[in-house]
Amino acid sequence: MKTVRESHIYSYRRKIKMFSLPMLSVIMLLALKFHTVQSGKCPKFCICDNIQLTVACVNKNLTEVPPTIDEITVKLDLRGNDMQELLTGAFTHTPYLTHLSLQNSNIRRVREGAFRRLGRLVLLNLANNKIEILYQESFDGLSSLKQLIVDRNRVEEIQPGAFSQLGFLNLLSLTHNQLVYIPNMAFQGLQNIKWLRLSHNSLNYLATEAFAGLFTLTRLSLDNNELQFFPTETMTRLPEVTRLELSYNPMTYLGEESVSMSKLTHLLLDHNSLQDFSNAAILLSPRLAHLDLSHNQLRVLQPMAPGSPKLTRLNLAGNPIYCSCYMRPLREWAMRACSLGWYNLEAVQPADLRCQSQEAMLKAELEELSRLPTLPTTPPPDKVKCPANCQCEAENHHSSCENKGFTKIPHGFSPDTRLLDLRGNHFHYIPANSFPGTAEVVSLHLQRCKIHEVENGAFSGMKSLVYLYLSENDLTSLSPEAFKGLPHLTYLHLEKNRFTQFPKGAFKLLPGLLALHMENNAITKLEAGILTAVASRAFDPAPDLDTLHLGSNKLKEVPSEALSKASSLAELNLSRNPIRWIGPEVFQPVAATLKHLYLNHMGLEKVSKDSLAGLGSGLRSLFLEGNQLEELPDLGPLTGLEVINLAENPLVCDCPLLPLRKWIEQVNLKVRATCGHPPELRGQRVKDIHVFKSCPGEKPPPSQHPKPTKATKTESALIRPPKVIKIGKPSKTAKPNTVQKSTMKKRKLV
Ligand SMILES: *[C@@H]1O[C@H](CO)[C@@H](O)[C@H](O)[C@H]1NC(C)=O
Ligand SMILES: *[C@@H]1O[C@H](CO)[C@@H](O)[C@H](O)[C@H]1NC(C)=O
């Protein structure tokens, strides 16, 4: 049966080829005429072209696929009908189809096997229908399909194996649907896929193996979704992707090494809510050349870490960037590294980027903001809604009423305001519902407003708020409902207020809080369990508190118990608290996640031997400068350290410090440790001191040293002033234990 049909088509086409062109048009005319006469071959309501072998039944409210379509048809156009359901085997009569158009046909459901026998189909367009579920066998039989378009439907579920038969598919387009998450292996079987379009969905979660097996994918479109974090693990599994589109997502930060994609050249992150972009974020994407960070909330961008890819284009337009000294390193780096798509920074000469006081810098920032619209490249500002005595810029959605002596929160801002600056007014207290019509505001500045009270629900309605600055006010406490209605609040600044206690309970309504700034208050104690509300989350994958700033308070000890629930903490700043002693294992509760620890300028006198217990290779930086430490615990386990500062401690340069000295030699880090005792060594760098040579347990001189370079160092040390060498000698003969305890006093005598 099949062979007969095939030969029929073959001879039919061959006959056509044999005619000359004029002859062909005559035939076509005849054929068209023939078809109108012979309407039996063409279904009612359809237009058939028996030469092109196409059938079109467009906008006819057909409720089923016409059963009488000629089986040799190759293109079938069924747009604008009322199909409701595509039944199993709906196209078995037309096995030669290569193109099938089914847009706008009110299709709600595609039954398993609906396209069975369409083994020659190359293009299937199902856009603008009402399909909700892609079943496991919805696309079975489409073994030659190259493009599948399911845009603008209601797809919310992709069943496992839905695409498993589509081994030739190049393009899969699922834009404008209702996908919320992508499960593991969702696209399994797409062995030739090049471009996957998932734009305009509601994706907020991608399983780690969501794109597993897509070894040929080069382009992935995920713009206009709800992704809050860069899905590092998921993306790492896409070895061939060169272009990744993540525009218009609500991401707030990109951490170190977030983007690890070996072939990526284009990364689009514009129109997110980025405030932080780690300078090592793209370190592991060596081919990245084009990075779009425009229209975010970036104020400062550090030069990319050494080893980062060489960008040829970086777009920073539409960010509230500080044109201050903070940007100077980036500019210098940029000039060296690449030619950037600079926005308004181009006009700023490096000399303008001087370091200034913080106050001057804030002023400069505002001047910069108000300068933006007058730049030649930007269009003249539109008229924009703005309260009297304030300045509002349509182009960058910034509204400012800074230092205007307001005593009540002004109303009447444009509804698309994204940054609202109310610093330096005299509000004293913030009543409930103080910010109506500001649902788009991402960043709210309320510094220096003499605020001593925030009423319950003060910020309600601010659905987009990510950054809230309440620093430099007079707050002493916060009621548990103060931050009600802020589902996206991520960075909260409460530093420089008058808290004497941690505002217990106030953070329980903030499911997305990542960074909490409480430094420069008068907090004396953190009770156990106090961080529970901040740190415990009902739903993964929402992250826990990541950054906690408690510097310059009145804490007398490391709040170990309070931290016991902060199991995701990566940065802890305790500097400038009156903590004299750090006990054993105090960082154990956060040891697994802690990366940056600030313990500087605390008057710290003693760090017990096991105080750093648990902190291992994860710790990247440790700040201990400006304390009263005479000795230190073993830093050997901290194998992941990149920064350490031990400066301004009166270290006793004697045998007990030997482990530290050895460690310094090994690690190749700038340690900044200097001796405080004995007096004759005061101020010398620990690594330059060689009295250690004579301590028990230290290996004797050069000849036995394994590495020649180290041997040279030791030799040069030995040629140092004789006085010092003498100091070292006596202990050589002493017994280990006694030496360690007594050398100190002996040496002071010298
Ligand atoms: C199809 O249905 C719509 C709405 O019921 C109607 O307005 C339209 O005229 C119909 N079209 C045809 C070709 O019957
Ligand atoms: C840590 O806290 C101190 C005191 O509040 C502050 O001066 C310092 O800048 C903080 N460090 C970081 C890195 O935030």
Tab-separated table of C-alpha atoms in Angstrom, residues 423-677:
chain	number	residue	atom	x	y	z
A	423	ARG	CA	17.166	61.184	53.249
A	424	GLY	CA	17.713	64.006	55.691
A	425	ASN	CA	14.141	64.976	56.534
A	426	HIS	CA	12.426	65.149	59.941
A	427	PHE	CA	9.799	62.473	59.911
A	428	HIS	CA	10.279	61.360	63.530
A	429	TYR	CA	7.864	58.530	63.033
A	430	ILE	CA	6.495	56.554	60.083
A	431	PRO	CA	2.767	55.847	60.362
A	432	ALA	CA	1.034	52.852	58.785
A	433	ASN	CA	0.574	52.930	54.986
A	434	SER	CA	2.975	55.787	54.477
A	435	PHE	CA	3.876	54.872	50.921
A	436	PRO	CA	0.725	54.427	48.825
A	437	GLY	CA	1.186	53.920	45.087
A	438	THR	CA	4.842	52.919	45.291
A	439	ALA	CA	4.527	49.283	44.323
A	440	GLU	CA	7.449	49.588	41.879
A	441	VAL	CA	9.949	51.078	44.298
A	442	VAL	CA	12.978	48.810	44.652
A	443	SER	CA	15.153	51.015	46.810
A	444	LEU	CA	13.956	53.291	49.634
A	445	HIS	CA	16.313	55.713	51.390
A	446	LEU	CA	15.271	56.998	54.810
A	447	GLN	CA	18.651	57.753	56.344
A	448	ARG	CA	19.026	60.672	58.780
A	449	CYS	CA	15.308	61.293	59.270
A	450	LYS	CA	15.263	61.346	63.088
A	451	ILE	CA	12.938	58.358	63.031
A	452	HIS	CA	12.290	56.846	66.446
A	453	GLU	CA	9.242	54.791	65.613
A	454	VAL	CA	7.972	52.729	62.694
A	455	GLU	CA	4.317	51.855	62.965
A	456	ASN	CA	2.948	48.424	62.040
A	457	GLY	CA	2.427	48.181	58.293
A	458	ALA	CA	4.357	51.390	57.605
A	459	PHE	CA	5.632	50.069	54.293
A	460	SER	CA	2.689	47.960	53.249
A	461	GLY	CA	2.085	47.842	49.526
A	462	MET	CA	5.762	48.138	48.640
A	463	LYS	CA	5.715	44.799	46.894
A	464	SER	CA	8.928	45.355	44.947
A	465	LEU	CA	11.079	46.746	47.726
A	466	VAL	CA	14.478	45.060	47.859
A	467	TYR	CA	16.628	47.663	49.677
A	468	LEU	CA	15.514	49.559	52.746
A	469	TYR	CA	17.844	52.068	54.364
A	470	LEU	CA	16.866	53.158	57.862
A	471	SER	CA	20.382	53.958	58.998
A	472	GLU	CA	21.325	56.961	61.145
A	473	ASN	CA	17.988	57.324	62.888
A	474	ASP	CA	16.906	57.109	66.517
A	475	LEU	CA	15.273	53.708	66.556
A	476	THR	CA	15.488	51.819	69.835
A	477	SER	CA	13.077	49.032	68.982
A	478	LEU	CA	10.851	47.706	66.216
A	479	SER	CA	7.486	46.069	66.523
A	480	PRO	CA	7.067	42.629	64.976
A	481	GLU	CA	4.777	43.965	62.219
A	482	ALA	CA	6.916	46.931	61.247
A	483	PHE	CA	8.003	45.271	58.011
A	484	LYS	CA	4.697	43.752	57.061
A	485	GLY	CA	3.977	43.538	53.340
A	486	LEU	CA	7.544	43.503	52.049
A	487	PRO	CA	7.849	40.090	50.422
A	488	HIS	CA	11.030	40.909	48.506
A	489	LEU	CA	13.004	42.846	51.070
A	490	THR	CA	16.529	41.484	50.842
A	491	TYR	CA	18.899	44.121	52.229
A	492	LEU	CA	17.955	45.884	55.433
A	493	HIS	CA	20.054	48.680	56.902
A	494	LEU	CA	19.473	49.525	60.555
A	495	GLU	CA	22.974	50.644	61.420
A	496	LYS	CA	23.651	53.796	63.449
A	497	ASN	CA	20.465	53.732	65.463
A	498	ARG	CA	19.997	53.316	69.195
A	499	PHE	CA	19.066	49.709	69.555
A	500	THR	CA	20.180	48.287	72.872
A	501	GLN	CA	18.583	44.957	72.098
A	502	PHE	CA	18.168	42.988	68.949
A	503	PRO	CA	14.656	43.766	67.631
A	504	LYS	CA	13.318	40.311	68.200
A	505	GLY	CA	10.517	39.175	65.917
A	506	ALA	CA	10.712	42.087	63.497
A	507	PHE	CA	12.301	39.947	60.810
A	508	LYS	CA	9.943	37.037	60.824
A	509	LEU	CA	7.905	38.635	58.059
A	510	LEU	CA	10.873	38.951	55.762
A	511	PRO	CA	11.262	35.609	54.035
A	512	GLY	CA	13.917	36.806	51.612
A	513	LEU	CA	16.221	38.718	53.947
A	514	LEU	CA	19.832	38.089	53.003
A	515	ALA	CA	21.776	40.907	54.610
A	516	LEU	CA	21.097	42.613	57.899
A	517	HIS	CA	23.056	45.649	59.025
A	518	MET	CA	22.849	46.337	62.752
A	519	GLU	CA	26.292	47.817	63.281
A	520	ASN	CA	26.874	50.971	65.313
A	521	ASN	CA	24.090	50.433	67.796
A	522	ALA	CA	24.318	49.759	71.513
A	523	ILE	CA	23.380	46.103	71.574
A	524	THR	CA	24.871	44.414	74.602
A	525	LYS	CA	23.709	40.879	74.202
A	526	LEU	CA	22.138	38.570	71.677
A	527	GLU	CA	19.945	36.024	73.346
A	528	ALA	CA	19.830	32.460	72.180
A	529	GLY	CA	17.207	31.848	69.544
A	530	ILE	CA	16.960	35.482	68.606
A	531	LEU	CA	17.955	34.859	65.027
A	532	THR	CA	15.543	31.997	64.606
A	533	ALA	CA	12.936	34.180	63.009
A	534	VAL	CA	15.423	35.597	60.566
A	535	ALA	CA	17.072	32.376	59.711
A	536	SER	CA	14.460	29.690	59.616
A	537	ARG	CA	12.531	29.393	56.434
A	538	ALA	CA	9.439	27.434	55.706
A	539	PHE	CA	10.271	26.799	52.074
A	540	ASP	CA	13.375	25.940	50.242
A	541	PRO	CA	14.957	27.101	48.007
A	542	ALA	CA	14.647	30.494	49.700
A	543	PRO	CA	18.016	31.240	51.239
A	544	ASP	CA	18.727	32.046	54.832
A	545	LEU	CA	20.444	35.078	56.211
A	546	ASP	CA	23.794	35.397	54.513
A	547	THR	CA	25.319	38.576	55.915
A	548	LEU	CA	25.133	39.861	59.467
A	549	HIS	CA	26.772	43.110	60.509
A	550	LEU	CA	26.983	43.658	64.246
A	551	GLY	CA	30.125	45.783	64.398
A	552	SER	CA	30.486	48.687	66.843
A	553	ASN	CA	27.943	47.441	69.337
A	554	LYS	CA	28.478	46.571	72.982
A	555	LEU	CA	28.621	42.827	72.733
A	556	LYS	CA	30.917	41.285	75.308
A	557	GLU	CA	31.069	37.874	73.757
A	558	VAL	CA	30.601	36.136	70.433
A	559	PRO	CA	26.851	35.457	70.281
A	560	SER	CA	27.417	31.812	69.612
A	561	GLU	CA	24.023	30.560	70.745
A	562	ALA	CA	22.154	33.224	68.840
A	563	LEU	CA	23.985	32.135	65.715
A	564	SER	CA	23.053	28.530	66.163
A	565	LYS	CA	20.099	28.907	63.797
A	566	ALA	CA	21.819	31.082	61.216
A	567	SER	CA	22.920	28.076	59.278
A	568	SER	CA	23.635	29.896	56.023
A	569	LEU	CA	25.659	32.756	57.361
A	570	ALA	CA	28.586	33.588	55.092
A	571	GLU	CA	29.694	36.942	56.462
A	572	LEU	CA	29.866	37.934	60.107
A	573	ASN	CA	31.171	41.296	61.241
A	574	LEU	CA	31.770	41.668	64.967
A	575	SER	CA	34.475	44.264	64.799
A	576	ARG	CA	34.704	47.038	67.380
A	577	ASN	CA	32.739	45.212	70.052
A	578	PRO	CA	34.301	44.967	73.521
A	579	ILE	CA	34.950	41.254	73.249
A	580	ARG	CA	38.127	40.385	75.162
A	581	TRP	CA	38.137	36.674	74.899
A	582	ILE	CA	36.986	34.179	72.306
A	583	GLY	CA	36.143	30.848	73.799
A	584	PRO	CA	36.362	27.385	72.324
A	585	GLU	CA	34.179	26.396	69.369
A	586	VAL	CA	32.123	29.587	69.318
A	587	PHE	CA	31.910	29.624	65.535
A	588	GLN	CA	30.917	25.996	65.286
A	589	PRO	CA	27.237	26.765	64.504
A	590	VAL	CA	28.159	28.690	61.364
A	591	ALA	CA	31.408	26.947	60.557
A	592	ALA	CA	30.086	25.129	57.521
A	593	THR	CA	29.069	28.266	55.661
A	594	LEU	CA	31.130	31.126	57.039
A	595	LYS	CA	33.427	32.774	54.509
A	596	HIS	CA	34.298	36.173	55.939
A	597	LEU	CA	34.910	36.843	59.595
A	598	TYR	CA	35.661	40.288	61.012
A	599	LEU	CA	37.099	40.268	64.518
A	600	ASN	CA	39.251	43.361	64.247
A	601	HIS	CA	39.642	46.253	66.694
A	602	MET	CA	37.933	44.552	69.592
A	603	GLY	CA	40.582	44.770	72.294
A	604	LEU	CA	40.763	41.018	71.975
A	605	GLU	CA	43.341	39.618	74.390
A	606	LYS	CA	42.970	35.932	74.033
A	607	VAL	CA	41.759	33.530	71.444
A	608	SER	CA	41.478	30.105	72.893
A	609	LYS	CA	43.127	27.186	71.195
A	610	ASP	CA	39.913	25.712	69.813
A	611	SER	CA	38.165	28.981	69.087
A	612	LEU	CA	38.342	28.484	65.360
A	613	ALA	CA	37.333	24.854	65.565
A	614	GLY	CA	35.202	23.756	62.681
A	615	LEU	CA	36.244	26.617	60.426
A	616	GLY	CA	38.144	24.869	57.690
A	617	SER	CA	38.772	25.392	54.020
A	618	GLY	CA	35.589	27.422	53.577
A	619	LEU	CA	36.851	30.528	55.325
A	620	ARG	CA	38.153	33.049	52.771
A	621	SER	CA	38.974	36.017	54.946
A	622	LEU	CA	39.837	36.582	58.562
A	623	PHE	CA	40.413	39.988	60.114
A	624	LEU	CA	42.085	40.129	63.493
A	625	GLU	CA	43.974	43.408	63.251
A	626	GLY	CA	44.006	46.023	65.989
A	627	ASN	CA	43.678	43.678	68.945
A	628	GLN	CA	45.815	42.839	71.958
A	629	LEU	CA	46.740	39.332	70.916
A	630	GLU	CA	50.106	37.995	71.997
A	631	GLU	CA	49.669	34.622	70.430
A	632	LEU	CA	47.362	32.895	68.001
A	633	PRO	CA	45.784	29.488	67.605
A	634	ASP	CA	46.818	27.195	64.790
A	635	LEU	CA	45.638	28.627	61.471
A	636	GLY	CA	46.717	25.523	59.573
A	637	PRO	CA	43.201	24.172	58.976
A	638	LEU	CA	42.172	27.394	57.223
A	639	THR	CA	43.412	26.211	53.871
A	640	GLY	CA	41.035	28.347	51.833
A	641	LEU	CA	42.165	31.722	53.188
A	642	GLU	CA	42.659	34.440	50.616
A	643	VAL	CA	42.911	37.397	52.980
A	644	ILE	CA	44.151	37.563	56.532
A	645	ASN	CA	45.101	40.553	58.598
A	646	LEU	CA	46.996	40.174	61.847
A	647	ALA	CA	48.431	43.697	61.993
A	648	GLU	CA	48.572	45.794	65.153
A	649	ASN	CA	48.759	42.962	67.619
A	650	PRO	CA	51.568	42.792	70.200
A	651	LEU	CA	52.606	39.294	69.174
A	652	VAL	CA	55.259	37.696	71.295
A	653	CYS	CA	57.921	36.585	68.871
A	654	ASP	CA	59.059	33.523	70.605
A	655	CYS	CA	58.803	29.778	70.341
A	656	PRO	CA	55.055	29.571	70.998
A	657	LEU	CA	54.619	31.589	67.814
A	658	LEU	CA	56.582	29.037	65.837
A	659	PRO	CA	53.525	27.351	64.283
A	660	LEU	CA	52.329	30.736	63.017
A	661	ARG	CA	55.722	31.560	61.614
A	662	LYS	CA	55.876	28.232	59.784
A	663	TRP	CA	52.379	28.724	58.485
A	664	ILE	CA	53.266	32.183	57.149
A	665	GLU	CA	56.163	30.700	55.218
A	666	GLN	CA	53.911	28.136	53.647
A	667	VAL	CA	50.839	30.069	52.677
A	668	ASN	CA	52.051	32.823	50.408
A	669	LEU	CA	49.599	35.350	51.826
A	670	LYS	CA	50.210	38.854	53.020
A	671	VAL	CA	49.712	38.374	56.744
A	672	ARG	CA	50.907	41.696	58.208
A	673	ALA	CA	51.901	40.167	61.515
A	674	THR	CA	54.484	42.119	63.502
A	675	CYS	CA	56.197	41.506	66.803
A	676	GLY	CA	55.225	43.431	69.919
A	677	HIS	CA	57.620	41.583	72.236
